[in-house]
Short mmCIF file of C-alpha atoms and ligand atoms in Angstrom, two decimals:
data_model
loop_
_atom_site.label_atom_id
_atom_site.label_comp_id
_atom_site.label_asym_id
_atom_site.label_seq_id
_atom_site.Cartn_x
_atom_site.Cartn_y
_atom_site.Cartn_z
CA MET A 1 -15.63 6.68 14.66
CA SER A 2 -17.86 4.48 12.15
CA ASP A 3 -18.32 0.89 12.03
CA GLU A 4 -18.19 0.05 8.57
CA LEU A 5 -15.59 -2.42 8.69
CA TYR A 6 -16.68 -4.14 11.92
CA GLY A 7 -16.24 -7.91 12.33
CA LYS A 8 -13.53 -7.81 9.03
CA THR A 9 -9.81 -8.12 8.92
CA ALA A 10 -7.62 -5.86 7.15
CA LEU A 11 -4.06 -6.35 6.33
CA VAL A 12 -1.82 -3.60 5.74
CA THR A 13 2.04 -3.80 4.92
CA GLY A 14 4.38 -0.98 5.52
CA ALA A 15 2.39 -0.05 8.60
CA ALA A 16 4.75 1.13 10.92
CA SER A 17 5.32 4.23 9.40
CA GLY A 18 3.55 7.28 7.22
CA ILE A 19 0.25 6.60 4.94
CA GLY A 20 0.77 2.48 6.29
CA LEU A 21 0.48 3.86 10.30
CA ALA A 22 -2.56 5.99 9.42
CA ALA A 23 -4.27 3.44 7.35
CA SER A 24 -3.90 0.87 10.22
CA GLU A 25 -5.15 3.50 12.78
CA LEU A 26 -8.42 4.20 10.28
CA PHE A 27 -9.06 0.72 9.50
CA ALA A 28 -9.18 0.26 13.41
CA ASP A 29 -11.22 3.14 13.94
CA GLN A 30 -13.93 1.60 11.34
CA GLY A 31 -13.89 -1.48 13.51
CA ALA A 32 -11.50 -4.12 11.52
CA THR A 33 -8.90 -5.91 13.05
CA VAL A 34 -5.96 -4.59 11.88
CA ILE A 35 -2.62 -6.69 10.76
CA VAL A 36 0.18 -4.39 10.98
CA ALA A 37 2.88 -6.13 8.94
CA ASP A 38 6.35 -4.26 8.32
CA ILE A 39 10.32 -5.16 8.22
CA ASN A 40 10.41 -2.77 11.30
CA LEU A 41 8.73 -5.44 13.65
CA ALA A 42 9.23 -3.46 16.72
CA ILE A 43 7.66 -0.36 15.84
CA ALA A 44 5.04 -2.13 14.38
CA GLN A 45 4.32 -3.75 17.43
CA GLU A 46 3.91 -0.20 19.42
CA VAL A 47 1.25 0.78 16.26
CA ALA A 48 -0.84 -2.59 17.26
CA SER A 49 -0.35 -1.95 21.06
CA ASN A 50 -1.50 1.43 20.60
CA ILE A 51 -4.65 0.45 18.20
CA VAL A 52 -5.49 -2.10 21.09
CA ALA A 53 -4.83 0.44 24.02
CA ASN A 54 -7.36 2.68 22.24
CA GLY A 55 -9.90 0.11 22.26
CA GLY A 56 -9.39 -1.67 18.76
CA GLN A 57 -7.96 -4.78 17.72
CA SER A 58 -4.85 -5.64 16.02
CA LYS A 59 -1.79 -7.89 15.79
CA ALA A 60 1.85 -7.24 14.50
CA LEU A 61 3.52 -9.60 12.13
CA TYR A 62 6.94 -9.33 10.61
CA VAL A 63 7.79 -9.36 6.69
CA ASP A 64 10.07 -8.38 4.46
CA VAL A 65 8.08 -7.69 1.03
CA GLY A 66 10.78 -7.82 -1.14
CA ASP A 67 11.35 -11.92 0.24
CA PRO A 68 8.97 -14.04 -1.27
CA VAL A 69 10.01 -16.56 1.63
CA SER A 70 9.12 -13.72 4.09
CA VAL A 71 6.05 -13.19 2.31
CA ALA A 72 4.75 -16.67 2.40
CA SER A 73 5.64 -17.16 6.07
CA LEU A 74 3.20 -13.93 6.61
CA PHE A 75 0.60 -15.22 4.79
CA SER A 76 0.66 -18.99 6.73
CA GLN A 77 0.27 -17.11 10.03
CA ILE A 78 -2.44 -15.02 8.47
CA ARG A 79 -3.99 -18.36 7.45
CA ARG A 80 -3.56 -19.71 10.90
CA GLN A 81 -4.40 -16.90 12.84
CA CYS A 82 -6.33 -14.43 11.37
CA SER A 83 -8.49 -15.60 8.48
CA PRO A 84 -10.82 -14.95 6.86
CA LEU A 85 -8.58 -11.49 5.05
CA ASP A 86 -11.35 -9.21 3.88
CA ALA A 87 -9.10 -6.26 2.89
CA ALA A 88 -5.54 -6.11 2.03
CA PHE A 89 -3.35 -2.41 1.16
CA ASN A 90 -0.18 -3.48 -0.20
CA ASN A 91 1.57 -0.36 0.60
CA ALA A 92 5.02 -1.00 2.02
CA GLY A 93 7.73 0.68 -0.19
CA ILE A 94 11.16 2.81 -0.31
CA SER A 95 12.60 5.73 -2.12
CA ASP A 96 16.20 6.27 -3.23
CA SER A 97 18.28 9.17 -4.08
CA GLN A 98 18.14 10.38 -8.11
CA CYS A 99 20.59 8.26 -10.21
CA SER A 100 22.61 8.68 -13.53
CA TRP A 101 21.16 6.40 -16.06
CA ILE A 102 24.44 5.85 -17.34
CA ASP A 103 26.23 4.17 -14.34
CA PHE A 104 22.93 3.04 -12.84
CA PRO A 105 24.04 0.43 -10.04
CA LEU A 106 22.52 -2.95 -10.59
CA GLU A 107 22.14 -3.39 -7.11
CA GLN A 108 20.12 -0.33 -6.51
CA TRP A 109 17.69 -1.24 -9.20
CA GLN A 110 17.23 -4.65 -8.06
CA ARG A 111 16.33 -3.67 -4.56
CA MET A 112 13.67 -1.07 -5.78
CA VAL A 113 12.40 -3.62 -8.12
CA ASP A 114 12.40 -6.35 -5.28
CA ILE A 115 10.40 -3.94 -2.57
CA ASN A 116 8.59 -1.97 -4.90
CA LEU A 117 7.07 -4.03 -7.70
CA ASN A 118 7.90 -7.91 -6.61
CA GLY A 119 7.03 -7.14 -3.17
CA VAL A 120 3.39 -5.95 -4.07
CA PHE A 121 3.16 -8.99 -6.60
CA TYR A 122 4.07 -11.35 -3.95
CA CYS A 123 1.81 -10.28 -1.70
CA LEU A 124 -1.03 -9.73 -4.02
CA ARG A 125 -0.77 -13.57 -5.22
CA GLU A 126 -1.24 -14.85 -1.61
CA GLU A 127 -4.11 -12.26 -0.93
CA LEU A 128 -5.87 -13.73 -4.10
CA GLN A 129 -5.08 -17.42 -3.43
CA LEU A 130 -6.30 -16.99 0.18
CA MET A 131 -9.24 -14.68 -0.74
CA ASN A 132 -10.27 -16.99 -3.46
CA GLU A 133 -10.55 -19.97 -1.01
CA GLN A 134 -13.30 -17.80 1.28
CA GLN A 135 -16.51 -17.93 1.60
CA ALA A 136 -18.22 -14.90 -0.12
CA VAL A 137 -20.14 -12.18 1.65
CA ASP A 138 -22.85 -10.45 -0.14
CA GLY A 139 -21.00 -11.64 -3.40
CA LEU A 140 -17.38 -10.67 -2.28
CA LEU A 141 -14.74 -12.28 -1.36
CA GLY A 142 -12.33 -9.58 -0.77
CA GLN A 143 -10.77 -5.74 -1.55
CA ILE A 144 -7.21 -5.32 -2.33
CA VAL A 145 -5.65 -1.90 -2.84
CA ASN A 146 -2.04 -1.42 -4.11
CA THR A 147 0.02 1.92 -3.27
CA SER A 148 1.65 3.03 -6.85
CA SER A 149 2.38 6.87 -6.64
CA GLY A 150 1.95 9.88 -8.77
CA ALA A 151 5.02 8.55 -10.47
CA GLY A 152 2.89 5.92 -11.91
CA LEU A 153 1.79 8.47 -14.25
CA ILE A 154 4.27 10.95 -14.55
CA PRO A 155 8.17 10.16 -14.30
CA ALA A 156 10.07 11.36 -10.91
CA PRO A 157 13.24 12.81 -12.26
CA GLY A 158 16.64 10.85 -11.94
CA GLN A 159 14.20 7.99 -10.33
CA PRO A 160 13.80 5.50 -13.39
CA HIS A 161 13.47 2.42 -11.04
CA TYR A 162 11.09 4.05 -9.03
CA THR A 163 8.84 5.39 -11.78
CA ALA A 164 9.05 1.87 -13.51
CA ALA A 165 8.26 0.03 -10.19
CA LYS A 166 5.07 2.30 -9.74
CA HIS A 167 4.03 2.26 -13.17
CA ALA A 168 4.17 -1.56 -13.00
CA VAL A 169 1.89 -1.42 -9.88
CA LEU A 170 -0.96 0.00 -11.94
CA GLY A 171 -0.35 -3.31 -14.54
CA LEU A 172 -0.46 -5.69 -11.74
CA THR A 173 -3.40 -4.30 -10.71
CA ARG A 174 -5.54 -4.03 -13.73
CA SER A 175 -4.58 -7.49 -14.29
CA ALA A 176 -5.46 -9.06 -10.97
CA ALA A 177 -8.70 -6.99 -11.42
CA GLN A 178 -9.54 -8.55 -14.44
CA ASP A 179 -8.93 -11.98 -13.58
CA PHE A 180 -10.57 -11.98 -10.37
CA SER A 181 -13.43 -9.47 -10.46
CA HIS A 182 -15.84 -12.33 -11.49
CA LYS A 183 -14.90 -14.16 -8.26
CA GLY A 184 -16.03 -11.10 -6.10
CA ILE A 185 -12.18 -9.48 -5.32
CA ARG A 186 -11.69 -5.97 -6.57
CA VAL A 187 -8.17 -4.59 -6.87
CA ASN A 188 -7.48 -0.72 -7.13
CA SER A 189 -4.41 1.27 -6.86
CA ILE A 190 -3.73 4.74 -5.12
CA LEU A 191 -1.10 7.07 -6.22
CA PRO A 192 -0.41 9.41 -3.68
CA GLY A 193 1.17 12.81 -4.68
CA LEU A 194 3.79 13.84 -2.15
CA THR A 195 2.65 13.45 1.51
CA GLU A 196 4.72 14.47 4.86
CA THR A 197 5.70 10.96 5.66
CA PRO A 198 9.36 10.17 7.16
CA MET A 199 10.19 8.86 3.25
CA ILE A 200 10.18 12.42 2.14
CA GLU A 201 12.23 13.83 5.22
CA SER A 202 15.50 14.08 3.54
CA GLN A 203 14.06 15.85 0.60
CA PRO A 204 15.25 19.78 0.17
CA GLN A 205 12.53 21.86 2.12
CA SER A 206 12.89 24.22 -1.02
CA MET A 207 11.46 21.52 -3.09
CA LEU A 208 8.86 20.35 -0.75
CA ASP A 209 7.88 24.13 -1.06
CA THR A 210 7.85 24.17 -4.68
CA PHE A 211 5.34 21.02 -4.46
CA ALA A 212 3.14 22.49 -1.95
CA LYS A 213 2.79 25.75 -4.32
CA MET A 214 2.26 23.62 -7.31
CA SER A 215 -0.70 22.12 -5.43
CA PRO A 216 -4.30 24.06 -5.78
CA THR A 217 -4.53 23.57 -1.99
CA GLY A 218 -1.30 24.69 -1.71
CA ARG A 219 0.17 22.14 0.75
CA LEU A 220 1.24 18.81 0.30
CA GLY A 221 -0.45 15.58 1.30
CA GLN A 222 -0.91 14.20 5.04
CA PRO A 223 -0.87 10.36 5.54
CA ILE A 224 -4.28 10.54 6.81
CA ASP A 225 -5.24 12.08 3.13
CA ILE A 226 -4.21 8.92 1.52
CA ALA A 227 -5.45 6.48 4.26
CA ARG A 228 -9.14 8.02 3.99
CA VAL A 229 -9.03 6.88 0.33
CA ALA A 230 -7.53 3.19 1.20
CA VAL A 231 -9.94 2.62 3.55
CA TRP A 232 -12.70 3.83 1.58
CA LEU A 233 -11.55 1.61 -1.65
CA CYS A 234 -11.58 -1.29 0.98
CA SER A 235 -15.22 -0.58 2.36
CA PRO A 236 -18.78 -1.55 0.70
CA ALA A 237 -19.33 2.00 -0.62
CA ALA A 238 -16.90 1.54 -3.09
CA GLN A 239 -17.96 -2.00 -4.53
CA TRP A 240 -18.44 -0.97 -7.83
CA VAL A 241 -14.57 0.70 -7.96
CA ASN A 242 -12.50 -2.04 -9.49
CA GLY A 243 -9.08 -2.15 -11.57
CA GLN A 244 -8.79 1.66 -10.90
CA ALA A 245 -5.86 3.86 -10.60
CA ILE A 246 -7.22 6.54 -8.08
CA VAL A 247 -4.45 9.63 -7.87
CA ALA A 248 -4.84 11.42 -4.29
CA ASP A 249 -3.17 14.42 -4.32
CA GLY A 250 -5.13 17.44 -4.10
CA GLY A 251 -5.18 18.31 -7.69
CA GLY A 252 -1.41 18.52 -8.02
CA LEU A 253 -1.07 16.41 -11.25
CA MET A 254 -4.19 18.18 -13.28
CA HIS A 255 -1.16 20.52 -14.43
P1 LIG B 301 7.61 5.43 5.33
O1 LIG B 301 8.85 5.42 4.99
O2 LIG B 301 6.65 6.60 5.89
O3 LIG B 301 7.08 4.17 5.19
C1 LIG B 301 7.04 3.12 4.67
C2 LIG B 301 6.85 1.81 5.34
O4 LIG B 301 7.16 0.74 4.77
C3 LIG B 301 7.87 1.78 6.66
O5 LIG B 301 7.25 1.51 7.84
C4 LIG B 301 9.15 0.77 6.43
O6 LIG B 301 9.71 0.11 7.61
C5 LIG B 301 8.15 -0.19 5.48
N1 LIG B 301 8.90 -0.79 4.70
C6 LIG B 301 10.00 -0.74 3.88
N2 LIG B 301 10.69 -1.60 3.21
C7 LIG B 301 9.77 -2.93 3.77
C8 LIG B 301 10.31 -4.01 3.27
N3 LIG B 301 10.82 -4.47 2.48
N4 LIG B 301 8.99 -4.80 3.73
C9 LIG B 301 8.11 -4.96 4.63
N5 LIG B 301 7.91 -3.10 4.68
C10 LIG B 301 8.86 -2.23 4.70
O7 LIG B 301 6.74 5.94 3.45
P2 LIG B 301 5.14 6.30 3.31
O8 LIG B 301 5.64 7.62 2.67
O9 LIG B 301 4.31 6.17 4.05
O10 LIG B 301 5.10 5.40 1.79
C11 LIG B 301 3.86 4.30 1.44
C12 LIG B 301 4.30 4.02 0.46
O11 LIG B 301 3.66 5.33 -0.41
C13 LIG B 301 5.12 3.65 -0.26
O12 LIG B 301 4.91 2.92 -1.44
C14 LIG B 301 5.73 4.69 -1.24
O13 LIG B 301 6.28 4.58 -2.53
C15 LIG B 301 4.02 5.49 -1.24
N6 LIG B 301 4.14 6.64 -1.80
C16 LIG B 301 4.65 7.77 -0.97
C17 LIG B 301 4.65 9.08 -1.19
C18 LIG B 301 5.32 10.13 -0.37
O14 LIG B 301 5.37 11.52 -1.21
N7 LIG B 301 5.42 9.95 0.86
C19 LIG B 301 4.18 9.47 -2.47
C20 LIG B 301 3.99 8.43 -3.22
C21 LIG B 301 3.63 7.41 -2.95
#
């Protein structure tokens, strides 16, 4: 265990499962106090308890990132109980089945945009405001990472809503990085390739095998592969990395 983030506080959304769970554990391994935030509070509490049982520091909080009132409530609790906030990983997201463009159900479009795009914006603006009020340490106020996707660069077939939301996360990231870097807040995004989490469990095995074969590594990503990049982006070692879209897919998107 390295203690690079010792004494820091990190927020992870979508922290009860998959990539967010792996990132929460890794932030804790590196010495950070982790705010495990998720719409599934019961599982988030288990994640936080496991971190504490392993000698780390953690607290679980409820959030529905698609609801601005819920996000405001999360940040008022963070202000009262956990600030200063040094790092935030805006990672909560959903997937969806393929849809036909022609009779695309509007409620499906709206739900995706609410969670995968608006959810990042609601969290990001609270984080920027909170970090901006804090005292700088070594010229830095905070580091933020947003989860996009390979679908933020290359469209996912039959998924205009997921593709559009994940492309837009890159724009939000660059916009925030441009407007806040002079204050000492770094904002980057991470674009995972297909990663073995509960999100992809319902995908046909034949499709997963095809994706694994397309990768030069011959395998799909694991949550820890993505967590390592997210935690690194929040570490002092990445202090000159800002406004970037980091693809983490073992090289699959080279082709
Ligand atoms: P996952 O389903 O394992 O975890 C997602 C977590 O987000 C869950 O704990 C869930 O409860 C939480 N969540 C869902 N809606 C929420 C809401 N409204 N508010 C708060 N929390 C909510 O999925 P994962 O694969 O770990 O996905 C994490 C992120 O990575 C997502 O943004 C996803 O789009 C992105 N991503 C995943 C893959 C992949 O192949 N798994 C690839 C590219 C990008």
